[in-house]
Amino acid sequence: MVFLQKQFYPLCIIFQMTMNTTAPEVQLLYDLSETTFSNSGLSSSTSSQSIQILCSLLDTFTPADVGLKEENPIDDEGHGRVARCTQPITYLHIHECDGFTCLPFQAFYASFYHVHKMCIFCFPTSSVIPLHDHPEMTVFSKVLYRSLHVKSYDCIEPTCIRESKEPGCPQVRLARLVMDKVFTAPCRTSVLYPKSGGNLHCFTAVSPCAVLDVLAPPYREDLGRKCTYYIDYPFSTSGNGAQISNGKEEDYAWLAEMETPDDLYMQPGVYVGPPIQV
């Protein structure tokens, strides 16, 4: 018990500081994440209380805290909607250092292999980040404005693999549906874990939106943390002989790996929020 108290004590101090300081929210997020993850990412020794403290801070974030302005609603019919669907997702780089990654909407990770990033992804209506995984990662996600649809899965353990009947997909892996819902700001921070909480997820922008993520540890292909994209198929397509321990067939799906989509359209932008003091 004494050991746990000693491990948790610095986090308590920082959390108290966040309640009494005039520092920008994004600076507080950096400081708390640095303390929580700087040594080895999110390990088994990181307590649920530490996770709750980080979530509580993220819950308070608004677009203004990272220099964003909520976009005005657009016409969902006719030419305006078609034009908006062709616009890219915008990537805003905030900060980079060792220890953890801080991203709004982890989609640009395939092109940025820095050890620690803080950045923002802003989404036009109907833009999509296809189903993808987070190997050995824990991810905190906070919708900053408007609405985002999230669909997530966890792979079944022990691994259940079948030969696929779908063309171009030699094998599929059984996964359980964890979430299929719309998050509308203001809303609580969600957390996924390496083996639970919906480690594989897909994002669809219901309206113009932005999402702030904290990843621990970050993607590193040379360390086995490569982002892989998937396509999901109904359980009935390859379910012959597979055993479901609980739930209904519609709660399960078969996942097949796919190449990075050609239509994942992104562009860099300029971050204009408060700078990070390291």
Tab-separated table of C-alpha atoms in Angstrom:
chain	number	residue	atom	x	y	z
A	1	MET	CA	0.000	0.000	0.000
A	2	VAL	CA	2.825	2.408	0.885
A	3	PHE	CA	4.490	1.643	-2.462
A	4	LEU	CA	1.320	2.433	-4.384
A	5	GLN	CA	0.884	5.680	-2.494
A	6	LYS	CA	4.435	6.697	-3.350
A	7	GLN	CA	3.898	5.854	-6.999
A	8	PHE	CA	0.647	7.803	-7.135
A	9	TYR	CA	1.760	10.815	-5.080
A	10	PRO	CA	3.351	12.868	-7.928
A	11	LEU	CA	0.182	12.513	-10.007
A	12	CYS	CA	-1.889	13.838	-7.115
A	13	ILE	CA	0.355	16.888	-6.882
A	14	ILE	CA	0.075	17.621	-10.591
A	15	PHE	CA	-3.694	17.169	-10.544
A	16	GLN	CA	-3.944	19.683	-7.681
A	17	MET	CA	-1.816	22.064	-9.748
A	18	THR	CA	-4.251	21.792	-12.653
A	19	MET	CA	-7.007	22.998	-10.369
A	20	ASN	CA	-5.049	26.054	-9.177
A	21	THR	CA	-2.842	27.242	-12.034
A	22	THR	CA	-3.281	29.749	-14.828
A	23	ALA	CA	-1.228	27.638	-17.253
A	24	PRO	CA	-2.973	26.764	-20.533
A	25	GLU	CA	-4.926	23.493	-20.537
A	26	VAL	CA	-2.681	22.041	-23.229
A	27	GLN	CA	0.357	22.716	-21.027
A	28	LEU	CA	-1.315	20.943	-18.108
A	29	LEU	CA	-2.084	18.002	-20.383
A	30	TYR	CA	1.538	17.838	-21.465
A	31	ASP	CA	2.805	17.990	-17.863
A	32	LEU	CA	0.410	15.317	-16.627
A	33	SER	CA	1.075	13.027	-19.603
A	34	GLU	CA	4.812	13.512	-19.204
A	35	THR	CA	4.618	12.441	-15.564
A	36	THR	CA	2.341	9.495	-16.298
A	37	PHE	CA	4.031	8.071	-19.397
A	38	SER	CA	7.555	9.488	-19.793
A	39	ASN	CA	9.428	6.478	-18.430
A	40	SER	CA	7.904	3.517	-20.240
A	41	GLY	CA	4.484	4.416	-21.527
A	42	LEU	CA	1.393	3.029	-19.855
A	43	SER	CA	2.573	-0.013	-17.911
A	44	SER	CA	0.795	-2.426	-15.615
A	45	SER	CA	1.930	-0.233	-12.708
A	46	THR	CA	-0.055	2.735	-14.008
A	47	SER	CA	-3.073	2.769	-11.723
A	48	SER	CA	-6.694	3.201	-12.682
A	49	GLN	CA	-6.602	6.384	-10.570
A	50	SER	CA	-3.864	7.777	-12.818
A	51	ILE	CA	-6.020	7.044	-15.848
A	52	GLN	CA	-9.027	8.697	-14.228
A	53	ILE	CA	-7.009	11.838	-13.456
A	54	LEU	CA	-5.884	12.147	-17.069
A	55	CYS	CA	-9.451	11.581	-18.272
A	56	SER	CA	-10.731	14.234	-15.877
A	57	LEU	CA	-8.335	16.787	-17.317
A	58	LEU	CA	-9.197	15.857	-20.912
A	59	ASP	CA	-12.902	16.133	-20.068
A	60	THR	CA	-12.427	19.868	-19.499
A	61	PHE	CA	-10.926	20.557	-22.942
A	62	THR	CA	-12.705	22.841	-25.389
A	63	PRO	CA	-11.723	23.850	-28.948
A	64	ALA	CA	-10.352	27.169	-27.651
A	65	ASP	CA	-7.855	25.340	-25.429
A	66	VAL	CA	-5.966	24.200	-28.544
A	67	GLY	CA	-6.597	27.271	-30.682
A	68	LEU	CA	-9.591	25.915	-32.594
A	69	LYS	CA	-12.915	27.473	-33.473
A	70	GLU	CA	-15.949	25.272	-33.944
A	71	GLU	CA	-16.978	25.266	-37.576
A	72	ASN	CA	-20.400	26.481	-38.575
A	73	PRO	CA	-22.964	23.877	-39.626
A	74	ILE	CA	-23.108	23.274	-43.342
A	75	ASP	CA	-25.924	22.415	-45.689
A	76	ASP	CA	-26.320	18.638	-45.684
A	77	GLU	CA	-28.064	18.546	-48.987
A	78	GLY	CA	-27.102	19.160	-52.578
A	79	HIS	CA	-23.800	20.521	-53.849
A	80	GLY	CA	-22.595	21.827	-50.491
A	81	ARG	CA	-22.483	18.341	-48.997
A	82	VAL	CA	-20.754	16.823	-52.026
A	83	ALA	CA	-18.085	19.534	-52.012
A	84	ARG	CA	-17.451	19.095	-48.290
A	85	CYS	CA	-17.016	15.325	-48.570
A	86	THR	CA	-14.062	15.861	-50.928
A	87	GLN	CA	-12.169	18.079	-48.480
A	88	PRO	CA	-9.161	16.613	-46.648
A	89	ILE	CA	-8.667	15.973	-42.961
A	90	THR	CA	-6.329	18.646	-41.591
A	91	TYR	CA	-3.357	17.750	-39.414
A	92	LEU	CA	-2.026	20.349	-36.926
A	93	HIS	CA	1.312	19.625	-35.279
A	94	ILE	CA	1.648	20.885	-31.690
A	95	HIS	CA	4.633	19.255	-30.015
A	96	GLU	CA	7.105	16.399	-30.185
A	97	CYS	CA	9.298	14.749	-27.539
A	98	ASP	CA	9.983	11.397	-25.877
A	99	GLY	CA	7.528	9.250	-23.946
A	100	PHE	CA	3.983	9.490	-25.283
A	101	THR	CA	1.962	10.720	-28.230
A	102	CYS	CA	-0.803	13.290	-28.062
A	103	LEU	CA	-3.025	13.334	-31.149
A	104	PRO	CA	-6.498	14.474	-32.069
A	105	PHE	CA	-7.530	11.564	-34.197
A	106	GLN	CA	-4.712	9.214	-34.863
A	107	ALA	CA	-4.665	8.933	-38.610
A	108	PHE	CA	-1.495	10.630	-39.773
A	109	TYR	CA	0.648	8.304	-37.665
A	110	ALA	CA	1.745	6.296	-40.689
A	111	SER	CA	3.709	9.296	-41.985
A	112	PHE	CA	5.105	10.636	-38.662
A	113	TYR	CA	7.404	8.313	-36.725
A	114	HIS	CA	8.399	10.758	-33.980
A	115	VAL	CA	8.539	9.274	-30.488
A	116	HIS	CA	6.140	11.813	-28.972
A	117	LYS	CA	3.717	14.024	-30.827
A	118	MET	CA	0.994	16.408	-29.816
A	119	CYS	CA	-1.270	17.263	-32.722
A	120	ILE	CA	-4.824	17.841	-33.888
A	121	PHE	CA	-6.917	16.356	-36.672
A	122	CYS	CA	-9.874	18.372	-37.923
A	123	PHE	CA	-12.485	16.508	-39.958
A	124	PRO	CA	-14.923	17.695	-42.575
A	125	THR	CA	-18.376	16.099	-42.620
A	126	SER	CA	-18.416	12.427	-43.742
A	127	SER	CA	-14.632	12.014	-43.718
A	128	VAL	CA	-13.541	8.578	-42.529
A	129	ILE	CA	-10.553	6.991	-40.847
A	130	PRO	CA	-10.939	3.281	-41.693
A	131	LEU	CA	-10.802	0.535	-39.088
A	132	HIS	CA	-7.293	0.368	-37.625
A	133	ASP	CA	-5.477	-1.024	-34.586
A	134	HIS	CA	-3.225	0.252	-31.794
A	135	PRO	CA	-0.781	-2.569	-30.943
A	136	GLU	CA	0.281	-2.556	-27.287
A	137	MET	CA	-1.136	0.967	-26.862
A	138	THR	CA	-3.567	2.748	-24.597
A	139	VAL	CA	-5.452	5.634	-26.224
A	140	PHE	CA	-7.404	8.462	-24.588
A	141	SER	CA	-9.826	10.193	-27.005
A	142	LYS	CA	-11.648	13.488	-26.514
A	143	VAL	CA	-14.094	14.923	-29.071
A	144	LEU	CA	-13.520	18.689	-29.039
A	145	TYR	CA	-16.528	19.840	-31.053
A	146	ARG	CA	-19.564	18.543	-32.948
A	147	SER	CA	-20.184	14.822	-33.615
A	148	LEU	CA	-18.139	11.742	-34.432
A	149	HIS	CA	-19.315	8.166	-35.022
A	150	VAL	CA	-17.070	5.487	-33.501
A	151	LYS	CA	-17.208	1.778	-34.278
A	152	SER	CA	-14.738	-0.399	-32.396
A	153	TYR	CA	-13.788	-4.041	-31.888
A	154	ASP	CA	-11.591	-6.218	-29.696
A	155	CYS	CA	-10.062	-9.368	-31.170
A	156	ILE	CA	-11.199	-12.614	-29.571
A	157	GLU	CA	-8.676	-14.431	-27.390
A	158	PRO	CA	-7.522	-17.078	-27.986
A	159	THR	CA	-7.179	-16.011	-31.601
A	160	CYS	CA	-9.787	-17.437	-33.960
A	161	ILE	CA	-8.729	-17.378	-37.638
A	162	ARG	CA	-10.655	-18.701	-40.625
A	163	GLU	CA	-10.048	-18.960	-44.327
A	164	SER	CA	-12.019	-16.159	-45.936
A	165	LYS	CA	-14.642	-16.543	-48.654
A	166	GLU	CA	-14.147	-12.913	-49.627
A	167	PRO	CA	-12.024	-12.280	-52.764
A	168	GLY	CA	-8.562	-10.911	-51.993
A	169	CYS	CA	-8.794	-11.746	-48.257
A	170	PRO	CA	-7.056	-15.094	-47.579
A	171	GLN	CA	-7.692	-15.048	-43.818
A	172	VAL	CA	-9.993	-13.295	-41.373
A	173	ARG	CA	-9.854	-12.950	-37.585
A	174	LEU	CA	-12.842	-13.037	-35.226
A	175	ALA	CA	-13.531	-9.867	-33.220
A	176	ARG	CA	-16.270	-8.700	-30.848
A	177	LEU	CA	-18.085	-5.424	-31.359
A	178	VAL	CA	-17.391	-3.081	-28.429
A	179	MET	CA	-18.876	0.227	-29.534
A	180	ASP	CA	-21.087	1.545	-32.309
A	181	LYS	CA	-22.205	5.021	-31.287
A	182	VAL	CA	-22.000	8.755	-31.916
A	183	PHE	CA	-20.022	11.015	-29.576
A	184	THR	CA	-21.234	14.616	-29.468
A	185	ALA	CA	-19.268	17.323	-27.648
A	186	PRO	CA	-19.270	18.055	-24.810
A	187	CYS	CA	-18.757	14.409	-23.877
A	188	ARG	CA	-16.558	12.267	-21.659
A	189	THR	CA	-13.117	11.065	-22.675
A	190	SER	CA	-13.028	7.461	-23.886
A	191	VAL	CA	-10.143	5.053	-23.303
A	192	LEU	CA	-9.079	1.936	-25.183
A	193	TYR	CA	-6.451	-0.547	-24.025
A	194	PRO	CA	-4.120	-3.055	-25.721
A	195	LYS	CA	-6.550	-5.957	-25.282
A	196	SER	CA	-9.853	-4.284	-24.394
A	197	GLY	CA	-12.001	-1.200	-24.740
A	198	GLY	CA	-12.160	-1.364	-28.544
A	199	ASN	CA	-8.493	-1.391	-29.577
A	200	LEU	CA	-9.497	-1.476	-33.253
A	201	HIS	CA	-11.742	1.384	-34.263
A	202	CYS	CA	-13.158	3.306	-37.199
A	203	PHE	CA	-14.127	6.997	-37.194
A	204	THR	CA	-16.713	8.752	-39.322
A	205	ALA	CA	-17.338	12.491	-39.017
A	206	VAL	CA	-21.085	13.028	-38.606
A	207	SER	CA	-20.381	16.769	-38.850
A	208	PRO	CA	-17.228	18.921	-38.919
A	209	CYS	CA	-15.343	17.785	-35.811
A	210	ALA	CA	-11.972	17.448	-34.118
A	211	VAL	CA	-10.662	14.789	-31.743
A	212	LEU	CA	-7.772	15.024	-29.308
A	213	ASP	CA	-6.002	11.742	-28.542
A	214	VAL	CA	-3.268	10.801	-26.096
A	215	LEU	CA	-1.402	7.633	-27.104
A	216	ALA	CA	0.850	5.693	-24.761
A	217	PRO	CA	3.164	4.483	-26.133
A	218	PRO	CA	3.203	5.964	-29.657
A	219	TYR	CA	3.320	4.076	-32.930
A	220	ARG	CA	6.818	2.742	-33.720
A	221	GLU	CA	7.023	0.250	-36.575
A	222	ASP	CA	10.606	-0.696	-35.727
A	223	LEU	CA	9.386	-1.723	-32.248
A	224	GLY	CA	6.435	-3.727	-33.588
A	225	ARG	CA	3.825	-0.999	-33.129
A	226	LYS	CA	2.723	-0.640	-36.726
A	227	CYS	CA	-0.682	0.719	-37.660
A	228	THR	CA	-2.666	-1.880	-39.611
A	229	TYR	CA	-5.955	-1.197	-41.397
A	230	TYR	CA	-8.832	-3.673	-41.570
A	231	ILE	CA	-12.156	-4.290	-43.221
A	232	ASP	CA	-14.945	-5.960	-41.246
A	233	TYR	CA	-17.316	-8.643	-42.527
A	234	PRO	CA	-20.483	-10.005	-40.861
A	235	PHE	CA	-20.040	-13.102	-38.706
A	236	SER	CA	-22.245	-15.111	-41.064
A	237	THR	CA	-19.730	-14.830	-43.920
A	238	SER	CA	-17.183	-17.149	-42.243
A	239	GLY	CA	-18.868	-18.255	-39.044
A	240	ASN	CA	-19.164	-21.965	-39.783
A	241	GLY	CA	-17.623	-23.837	-36.850
A	242	ALA	CA	-16.690	-20.747	-34.831
A	243	GLN	CA	-17.788	-20.703	-31.207
A	244	ILE	CA	-19.384	-17.633	-29.605
A	245	SER	CA	-19.099	-17.641	-25.821
A	246	ASN	CA	-21.661	-14.891	-25.222
A	247	GLY	CA	-23.810	-12.456	-27.127
A	248	LYS	CA	-25.415	-12.735	-30.544
A	249	GLU	CA	-23.910	-13.237	-33.978
A	250	GLU	CA	-24.450	-9.556	-34.803
A	251	ASP	CA	-22.096	-8.702	-31.914
A	252	TYR	CA	-19.207	-10.321	-33.809
A	253	ALA	CA	-17.395	-9.738	-37.083
A	254	TRP	CA	-14.503	-11.101	-39.109
A	255	LEU	CA	-11.621	-8.697	-39.693
A	256	ALA	CA	-9.322	-8.846	-42.722
A	257	GLU	CA	-6.137	-6.811	-43.099
A	258	MET	CA	-6.014	-4.251	-45.889
A	259	GLU	CA	-3.493	-1.830	-47.373
A	260	THR	CA	-3.525	1.816	-46.298
A	261	PRO	CA	-6.501	3.281	-48.196
A	262	ASP	CA	-5.656	5.449	-51.194
A	263	ASP	CA	-8.517	7.802	-50.363
A	264	LEU	CA	-7.251	8.662	-46.868
A	265	TYR	CA	-6.927	12.320	-47.821
A	266	MET	CA	-5.006	14.598	-45.416
A	267	GLN	CA	-3.217	17.914	-45.447
A	268	PRO	CA	-0.932	19.681	-42.922
A	269	GLY	CA	-2.129	22.806	-41.161
A	270	VAL	CA	-0.679	25.322	-38.701
A	271	TYR	CA	-1.297	25.016	-34.972
A	272	VAL	CA	-2.198	28.433	-33.483
A	273	GLY	CA	-2.976	27.379	-29.912
A	274	PRO	CA	-0.833	27.923	-26.788
A	275	PRO	CA	2.770	26.698	-27.162
A	276	ILE	CA	4.110	23.893	-24.988
A	277	GLN	CA	6.840	24.747	-22.467
A	278	VAL	CA	9.053	21.692	-21.925
